[in-house]
Coordinates of C-alpha atoms in Angstrom, one line a residue:
Chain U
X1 CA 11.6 62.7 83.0
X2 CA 11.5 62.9 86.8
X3 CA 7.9 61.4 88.3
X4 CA 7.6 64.6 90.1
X5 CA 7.8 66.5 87.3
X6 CA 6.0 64.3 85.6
X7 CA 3.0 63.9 87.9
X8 CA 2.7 67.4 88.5
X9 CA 2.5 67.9 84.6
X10 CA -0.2 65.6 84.3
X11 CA -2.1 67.3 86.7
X12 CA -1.9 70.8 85.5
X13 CA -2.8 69.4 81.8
X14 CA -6.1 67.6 83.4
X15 CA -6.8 70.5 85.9
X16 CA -6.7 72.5 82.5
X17 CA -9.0 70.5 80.8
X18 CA -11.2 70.0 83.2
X19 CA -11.6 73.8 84.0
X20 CA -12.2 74.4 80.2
X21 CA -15.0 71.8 80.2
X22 CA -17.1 73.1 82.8
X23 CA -17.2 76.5 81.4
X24 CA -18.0 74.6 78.2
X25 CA -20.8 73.2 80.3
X26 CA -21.7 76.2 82.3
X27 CA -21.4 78.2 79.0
X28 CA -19.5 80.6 80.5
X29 CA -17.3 80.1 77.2
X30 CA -18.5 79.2 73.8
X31 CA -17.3 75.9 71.9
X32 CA -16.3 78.0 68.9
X33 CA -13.3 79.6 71.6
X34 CA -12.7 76.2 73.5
X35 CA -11.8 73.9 70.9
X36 CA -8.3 75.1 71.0
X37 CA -7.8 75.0 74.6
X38 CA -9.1 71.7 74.9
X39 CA -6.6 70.6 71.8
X40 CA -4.1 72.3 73.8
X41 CA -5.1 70.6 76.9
X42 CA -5.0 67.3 75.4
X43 CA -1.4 68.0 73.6
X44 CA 0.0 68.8 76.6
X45 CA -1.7 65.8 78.7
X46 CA -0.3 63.6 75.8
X47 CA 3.2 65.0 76.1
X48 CA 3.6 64.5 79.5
X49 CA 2.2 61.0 79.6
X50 CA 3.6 59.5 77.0
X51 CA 7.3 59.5 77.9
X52 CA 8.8 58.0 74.4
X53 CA 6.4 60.6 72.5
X54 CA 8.1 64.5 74.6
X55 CA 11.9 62.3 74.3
X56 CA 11.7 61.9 70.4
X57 CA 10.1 64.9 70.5
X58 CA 13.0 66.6 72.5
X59 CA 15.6 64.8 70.0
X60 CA 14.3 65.9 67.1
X61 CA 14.7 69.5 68.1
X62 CA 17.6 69.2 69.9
X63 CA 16.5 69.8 73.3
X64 CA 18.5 67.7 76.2
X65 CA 16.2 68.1 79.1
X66 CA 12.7 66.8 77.5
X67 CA 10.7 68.1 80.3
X68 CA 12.3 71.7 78.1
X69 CA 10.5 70.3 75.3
X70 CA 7.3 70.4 77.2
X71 CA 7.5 73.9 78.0
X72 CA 8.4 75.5 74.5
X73 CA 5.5 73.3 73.6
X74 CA 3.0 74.6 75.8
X75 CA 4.5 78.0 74.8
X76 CA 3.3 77.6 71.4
X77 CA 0.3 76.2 72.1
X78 CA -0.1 80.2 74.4
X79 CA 1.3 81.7 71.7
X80 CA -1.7 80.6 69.0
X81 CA -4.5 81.2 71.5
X82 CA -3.4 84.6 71.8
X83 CA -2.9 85.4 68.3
X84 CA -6.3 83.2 68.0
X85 CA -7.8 86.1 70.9
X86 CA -6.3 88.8 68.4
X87 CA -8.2 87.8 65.6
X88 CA -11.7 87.4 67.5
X89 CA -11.3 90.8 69.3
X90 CA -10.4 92.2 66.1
X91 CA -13.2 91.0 64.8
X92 CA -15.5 91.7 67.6
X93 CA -14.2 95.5 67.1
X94 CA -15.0 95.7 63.4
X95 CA -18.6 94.1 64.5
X96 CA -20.0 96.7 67.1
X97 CA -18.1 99.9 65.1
X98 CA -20.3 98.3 62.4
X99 CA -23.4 98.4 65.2
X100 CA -22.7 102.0 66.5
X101 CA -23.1 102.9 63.3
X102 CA -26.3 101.6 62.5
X103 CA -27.6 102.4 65.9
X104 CA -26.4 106.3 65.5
X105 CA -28.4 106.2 62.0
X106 CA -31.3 104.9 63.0
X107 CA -31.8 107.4 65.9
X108 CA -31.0 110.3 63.9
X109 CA -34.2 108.8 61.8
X110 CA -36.4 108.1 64.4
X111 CA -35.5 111.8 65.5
X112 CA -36.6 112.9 62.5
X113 CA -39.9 111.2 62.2
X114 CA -40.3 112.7 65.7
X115 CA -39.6 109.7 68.4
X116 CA -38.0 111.4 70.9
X117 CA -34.8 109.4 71.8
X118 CA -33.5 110.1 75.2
X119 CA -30.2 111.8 75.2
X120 CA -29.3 109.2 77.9
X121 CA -30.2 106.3 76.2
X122 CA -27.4 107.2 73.5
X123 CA -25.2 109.0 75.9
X124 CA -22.1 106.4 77.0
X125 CA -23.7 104.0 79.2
X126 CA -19.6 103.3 80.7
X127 CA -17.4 105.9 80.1
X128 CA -14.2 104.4 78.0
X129 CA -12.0 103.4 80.7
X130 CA -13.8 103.6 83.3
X131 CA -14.9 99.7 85.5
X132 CA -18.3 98.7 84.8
X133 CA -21.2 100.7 86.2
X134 CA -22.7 97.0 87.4
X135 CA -20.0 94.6 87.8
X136 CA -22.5 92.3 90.0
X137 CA -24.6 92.4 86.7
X138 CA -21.8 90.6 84.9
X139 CA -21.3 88.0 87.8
X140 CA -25.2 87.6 87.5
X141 CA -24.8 86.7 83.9
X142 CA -22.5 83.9 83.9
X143 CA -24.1 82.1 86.6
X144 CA -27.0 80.2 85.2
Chain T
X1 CA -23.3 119.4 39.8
X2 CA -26.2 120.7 38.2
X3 CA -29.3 122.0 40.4
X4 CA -31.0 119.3 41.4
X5 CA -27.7 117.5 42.8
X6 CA -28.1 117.0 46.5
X7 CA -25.3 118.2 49.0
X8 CA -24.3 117.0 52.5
X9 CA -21.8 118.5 54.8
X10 CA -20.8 115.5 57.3
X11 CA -19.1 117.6 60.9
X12 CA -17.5 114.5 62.8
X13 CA -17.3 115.9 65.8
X14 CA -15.7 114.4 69.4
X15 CA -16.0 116.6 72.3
X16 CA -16.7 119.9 70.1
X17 CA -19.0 121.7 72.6
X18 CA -16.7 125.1 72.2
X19 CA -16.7 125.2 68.1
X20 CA -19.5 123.5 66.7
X21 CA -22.1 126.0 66.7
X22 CA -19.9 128.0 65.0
X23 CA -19.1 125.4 62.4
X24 CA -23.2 124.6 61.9
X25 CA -23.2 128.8 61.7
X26 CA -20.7 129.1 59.0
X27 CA -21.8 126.2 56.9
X28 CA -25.4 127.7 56.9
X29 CA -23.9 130.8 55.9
X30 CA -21.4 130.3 52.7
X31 CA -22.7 126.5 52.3
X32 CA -26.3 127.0 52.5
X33 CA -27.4 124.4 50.1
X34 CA -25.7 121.5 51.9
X35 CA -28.0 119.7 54.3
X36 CA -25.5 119.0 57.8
X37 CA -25.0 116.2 59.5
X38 CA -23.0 116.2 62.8
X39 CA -21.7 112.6 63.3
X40 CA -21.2 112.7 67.4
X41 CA -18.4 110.5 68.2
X42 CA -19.9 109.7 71.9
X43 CA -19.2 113.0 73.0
X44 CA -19.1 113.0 76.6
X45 CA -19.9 116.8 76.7
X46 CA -23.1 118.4 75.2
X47 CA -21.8 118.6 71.6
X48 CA -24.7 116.3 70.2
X49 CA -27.6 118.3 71.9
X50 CA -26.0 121.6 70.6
X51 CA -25.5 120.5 67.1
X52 CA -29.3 119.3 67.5
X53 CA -30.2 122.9 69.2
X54 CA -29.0 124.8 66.0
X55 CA -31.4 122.4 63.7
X56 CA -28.4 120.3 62.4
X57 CA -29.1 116.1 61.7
X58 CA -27.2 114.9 64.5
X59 CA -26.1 110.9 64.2
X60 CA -24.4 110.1 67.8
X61 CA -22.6 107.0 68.6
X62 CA -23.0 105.5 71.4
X63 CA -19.4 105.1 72.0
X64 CA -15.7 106.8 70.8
X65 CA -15.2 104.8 67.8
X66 CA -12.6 107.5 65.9
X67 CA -12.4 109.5 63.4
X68 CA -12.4 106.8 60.7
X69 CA -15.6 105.5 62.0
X70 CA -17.3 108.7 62.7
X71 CA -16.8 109.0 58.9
X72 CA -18.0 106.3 57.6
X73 CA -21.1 106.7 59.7
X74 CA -21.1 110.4 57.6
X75 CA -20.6 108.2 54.2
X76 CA -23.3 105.7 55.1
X77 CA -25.9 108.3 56.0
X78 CA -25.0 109.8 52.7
X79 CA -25.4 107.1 50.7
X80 CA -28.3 105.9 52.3
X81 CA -30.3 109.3 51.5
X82 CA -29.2 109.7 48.2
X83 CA -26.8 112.4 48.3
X84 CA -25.0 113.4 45.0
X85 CA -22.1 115.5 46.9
X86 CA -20.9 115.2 50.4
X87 CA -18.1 117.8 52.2
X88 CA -16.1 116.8 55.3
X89 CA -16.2 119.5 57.7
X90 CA -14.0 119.1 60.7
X91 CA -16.1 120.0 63.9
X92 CA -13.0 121.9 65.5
X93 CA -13.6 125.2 63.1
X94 CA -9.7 124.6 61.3
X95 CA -11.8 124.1 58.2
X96 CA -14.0 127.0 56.3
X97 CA -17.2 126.7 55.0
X98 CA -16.6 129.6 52.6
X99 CA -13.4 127.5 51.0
X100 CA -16.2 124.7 50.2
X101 CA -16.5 126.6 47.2
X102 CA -12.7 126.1 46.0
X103 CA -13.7 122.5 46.1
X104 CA -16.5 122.5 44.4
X105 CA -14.5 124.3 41.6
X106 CA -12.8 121.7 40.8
X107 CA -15.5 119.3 40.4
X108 CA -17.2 121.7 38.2
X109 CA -13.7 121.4 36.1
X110 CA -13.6 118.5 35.7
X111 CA -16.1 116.1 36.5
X112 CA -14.4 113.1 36.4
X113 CA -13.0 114.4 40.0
X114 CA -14.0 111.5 43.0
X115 CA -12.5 113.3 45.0
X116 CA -11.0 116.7 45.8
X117 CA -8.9 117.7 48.6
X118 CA -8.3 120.8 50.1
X119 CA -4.5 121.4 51.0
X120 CA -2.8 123.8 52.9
X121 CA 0.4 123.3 50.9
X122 CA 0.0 124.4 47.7
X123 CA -0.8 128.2 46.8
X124 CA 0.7 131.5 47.8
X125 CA -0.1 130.6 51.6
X126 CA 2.2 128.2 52.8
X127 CA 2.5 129.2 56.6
X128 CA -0.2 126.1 58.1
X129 CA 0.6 126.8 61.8
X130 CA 1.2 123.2 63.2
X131 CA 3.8 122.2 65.3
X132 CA 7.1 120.6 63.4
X133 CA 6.2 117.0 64.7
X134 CA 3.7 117.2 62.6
X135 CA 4.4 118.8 59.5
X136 CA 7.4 116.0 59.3
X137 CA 5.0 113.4 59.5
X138 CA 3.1 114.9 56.8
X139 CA 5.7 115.4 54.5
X140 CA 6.9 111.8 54.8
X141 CA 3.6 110.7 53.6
X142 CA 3.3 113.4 51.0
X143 CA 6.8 112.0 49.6
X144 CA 5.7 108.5 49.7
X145 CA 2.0 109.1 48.2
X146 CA 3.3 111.1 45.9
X147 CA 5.3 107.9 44.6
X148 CA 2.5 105.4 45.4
X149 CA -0.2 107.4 43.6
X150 CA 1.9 108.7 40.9
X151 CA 0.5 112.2 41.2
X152 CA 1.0 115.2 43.6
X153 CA -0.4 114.9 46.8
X154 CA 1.0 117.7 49.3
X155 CA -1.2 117.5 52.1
X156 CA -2.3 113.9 52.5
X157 CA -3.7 114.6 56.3
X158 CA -6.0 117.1 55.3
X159 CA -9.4 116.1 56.1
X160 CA -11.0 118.7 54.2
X161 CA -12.3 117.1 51.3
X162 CA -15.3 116.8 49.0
X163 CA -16.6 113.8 47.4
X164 CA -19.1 112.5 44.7
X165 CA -20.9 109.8 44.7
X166 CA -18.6 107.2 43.9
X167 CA -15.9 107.8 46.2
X168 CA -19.2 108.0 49.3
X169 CA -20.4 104.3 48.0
X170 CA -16.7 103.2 48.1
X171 CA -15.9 104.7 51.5
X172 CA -19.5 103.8 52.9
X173 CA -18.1 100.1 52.4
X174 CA -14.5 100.7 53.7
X175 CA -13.1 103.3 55.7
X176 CA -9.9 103.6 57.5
X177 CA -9.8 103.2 61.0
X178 CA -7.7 105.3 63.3
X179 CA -6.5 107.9 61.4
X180 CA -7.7 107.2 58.0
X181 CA -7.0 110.5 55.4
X182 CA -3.8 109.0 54.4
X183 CA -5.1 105.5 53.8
X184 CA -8.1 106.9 51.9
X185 CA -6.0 108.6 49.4
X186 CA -4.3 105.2 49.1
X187 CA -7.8 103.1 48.6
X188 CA -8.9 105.4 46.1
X189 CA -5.8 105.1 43.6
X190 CA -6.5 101.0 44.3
X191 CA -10.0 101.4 42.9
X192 CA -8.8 103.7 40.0
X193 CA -11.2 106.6 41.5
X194 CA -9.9 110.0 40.4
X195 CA -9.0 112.7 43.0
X196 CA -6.7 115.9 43.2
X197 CA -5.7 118.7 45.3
X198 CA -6.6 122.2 45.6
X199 CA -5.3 125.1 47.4
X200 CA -7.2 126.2 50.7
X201 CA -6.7 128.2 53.5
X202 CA -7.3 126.7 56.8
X203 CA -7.6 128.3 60.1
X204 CA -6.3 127.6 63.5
X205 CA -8.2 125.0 65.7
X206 CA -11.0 126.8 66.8
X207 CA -11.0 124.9 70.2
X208 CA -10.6 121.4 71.5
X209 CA -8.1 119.0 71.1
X210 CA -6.8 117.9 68.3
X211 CA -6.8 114.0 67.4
X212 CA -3.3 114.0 67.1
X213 CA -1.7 115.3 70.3
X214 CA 2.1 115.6 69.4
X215 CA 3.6 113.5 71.9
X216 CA 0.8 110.9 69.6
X217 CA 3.1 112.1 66.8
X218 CA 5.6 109.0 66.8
X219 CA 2.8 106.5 67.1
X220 CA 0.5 108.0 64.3
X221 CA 3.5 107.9 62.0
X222 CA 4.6 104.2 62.9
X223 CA 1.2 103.1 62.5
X224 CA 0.3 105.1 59.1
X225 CA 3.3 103.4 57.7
X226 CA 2.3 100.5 58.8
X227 CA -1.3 100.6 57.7
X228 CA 0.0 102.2 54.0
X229 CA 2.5 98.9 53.7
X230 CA -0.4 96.6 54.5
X231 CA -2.4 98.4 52.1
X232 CA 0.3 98.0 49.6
X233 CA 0.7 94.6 50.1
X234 CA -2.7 93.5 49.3
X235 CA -3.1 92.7 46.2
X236 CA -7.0 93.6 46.3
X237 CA -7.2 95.5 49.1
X238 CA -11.2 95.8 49.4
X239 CA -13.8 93.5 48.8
X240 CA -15.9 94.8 45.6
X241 CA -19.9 94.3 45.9
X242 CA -20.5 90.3 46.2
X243 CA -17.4 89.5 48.0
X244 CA -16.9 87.9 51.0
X245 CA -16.3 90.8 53.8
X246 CA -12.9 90.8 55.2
X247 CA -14.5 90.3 58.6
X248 CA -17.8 88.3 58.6
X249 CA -20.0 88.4 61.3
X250 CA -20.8 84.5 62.3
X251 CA -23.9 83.2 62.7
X252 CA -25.2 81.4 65.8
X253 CA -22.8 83.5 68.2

């Protein structure tokens, strides 16, 4: 493989990791979620350092151009986070259906036993589709 | 049903403002013994506080979550209050309360009945004004049901249905999602509950919009397939009591 190519490889690999650390560290993203971009970010730092490793790689699938090899690899490796993502939104979905639903039975009792819920506090805080009443909120959040 | 069997009448209802009082109305009128509980589906009009206005239980999410959730919302409430019988009243007006009776009929029949479903398709009235989209789509299922279940369904869309309290405790625990009368027929043969079809009338939509717009036809089709091969291909496709959920909230988020 070319230096260049090489080089720049590396970098992108590190620049990955290091980015996916310091949210680690900030907790802007939770270890449960990072462990397979830092697996990724280590396979693909691996790859591209370890010449002999991406080559036998490359032969044994039958690529000619191992620096190829790389790519389809790190391909995959965006291929399982996203089905990965899939799965936790999924579940995230079945999670606050399950919490709307509690939440809409518990004030129809507190209406009955006479708590007076404010229509607004059920009303939609953000309509569906619309941006985020308080995006600087969000910003406010992550920063700690 | 015997008289000290308790009834609820669940009205999910999304952006119903126009029709709902009526529905409450008419359910108070031929229904009268069935408590009603509006399920209000994050309305973003004032369908909740109507509903509440004309003395109905009103449960409102606090965002869209569908029909399938509205539901089950309606099936936990039920269950969690005790109630022996529970009726699915659309909030749109396209069912009648006065036809609650046909349902209860067959119940009183036979009493084995989970489930009963009213269907516009069998009986002397066979003209259910709905656009051809849609009757296609419902036919397909009807044809493939029909096979799955081994036993005449004709109008597997139909969300006018009663249930006792079996069928609440199993649909209190799973529900469809998106468009979930067709998949419900189809969890209910997989827990060998007992349901069948009766002939109702059913009126035009009252107002509002349906859930199923028919340019929406294609996809609800595509993904009612889908979710009906999924179901098929599980070989136990709910969790009984004790199980593991299929989705389990982590601890320690």
């Amino acid at each position: 493989m070319e230096p260049r190519v090489r080089l720049v490889a590396i970098l992108a690999s590190l620049a990955l990791l290091l980015v996916v650390l310091e949210l680690v560290r900030r907790r802007r993203l939770l270890e449960r979620y990072a462990l397979l971009w830092l697996f990724s970010a280590v396979a693909l730092i691996a790859l591209a350092a370890f010449q002999p490793l991406l080559i036998g790689i490359a032969e044994l699938i039958g690529i000619e151009y191992p620096p190829s090899a790389l790519f389809l690899i790190a391909f995959g490796f965006v291929l399982l986070l996203l089905l990965h993502f899939s799965v936790a939104v999924s579940r995230l979905a079945d999670q606050s259906k399950i919490l709307a639903q509690r939440v809409a039975i518990m004030e129809e009792r507190l209406n009955r036993a006479g708590v007076e819920v404010p229509a607004e506090a059920a009303s939609p805080a953000v309509p569906p589709g619309e941006p985020a009443r308080y995006p600087e909120r969000r910003e406010a959040q992550g920063v700690r | 049903m015997d008289i000290t069997s308790r009834y609820l009448a669940v009205v999910p209802a999304y952006n119903e403002s126009s029709t709902i009082e009526r529905v409450i109305r008419s359910l108070r009128k031929y229904a009268p013994r069935y408590d009603v509980l509006v399920v209000d589906d994050g309305s973003t009009d004032d369908t909740g506080a109507r509903a509440r206005a004309r003395g109905a239980r009103t449960a409102r999410h606090p965002f869209n979550l569908g029909i399938g959730g509205a539901m089950q919302t309606g099936f936990t409430f039920a269950k969690e209050n005790g109630y022996d019988y529970m009726v699915q009243v659309d909030g749109d007006g396209q069912h009648q309360a006065r036809e609650i009776a046909k349902l209860e009929a067959a119940i009183e029949l036979d009493s084995d009945l989970d489930m009963v479903c009213g269907s516009r398709f069998i009986g002397a009235d066979y003209r259910y004004p709905a656009p051809i989209s849609r009757r296609t789509g419902i036919h397909v299922f009807a044809f493939l049901l029909t096979r799955i279940v081994r036993q005449p369904i004709s109008d597997p869309t139909s969300g006018f249905r009663l249930f006792n309290r079996r069928a609440i405790a199993l649909f209190a625990r799973d529900y469809p999602h998106d468009y979930p009368e067709v998949e419900a027929v189809l969890l209910l043969h997989h827990h060998r509950l007992r349901m069948r079809e009766v002939p109702v009338e059913m009126s035009e939509r009252g107002g509002g919009v349906s859930s199923i717009r028919s340019g929406k036809s294609a996809y609800y089709m595509i993904k009612v397939l889908l979710a009906l091969f999924v179901a098929l291909a599980r070989r136990r496709p709910i969790p009984e009591p004790g199980d593991a959920a299929p989705v389990v909230a982590e601890h320690g988020i």
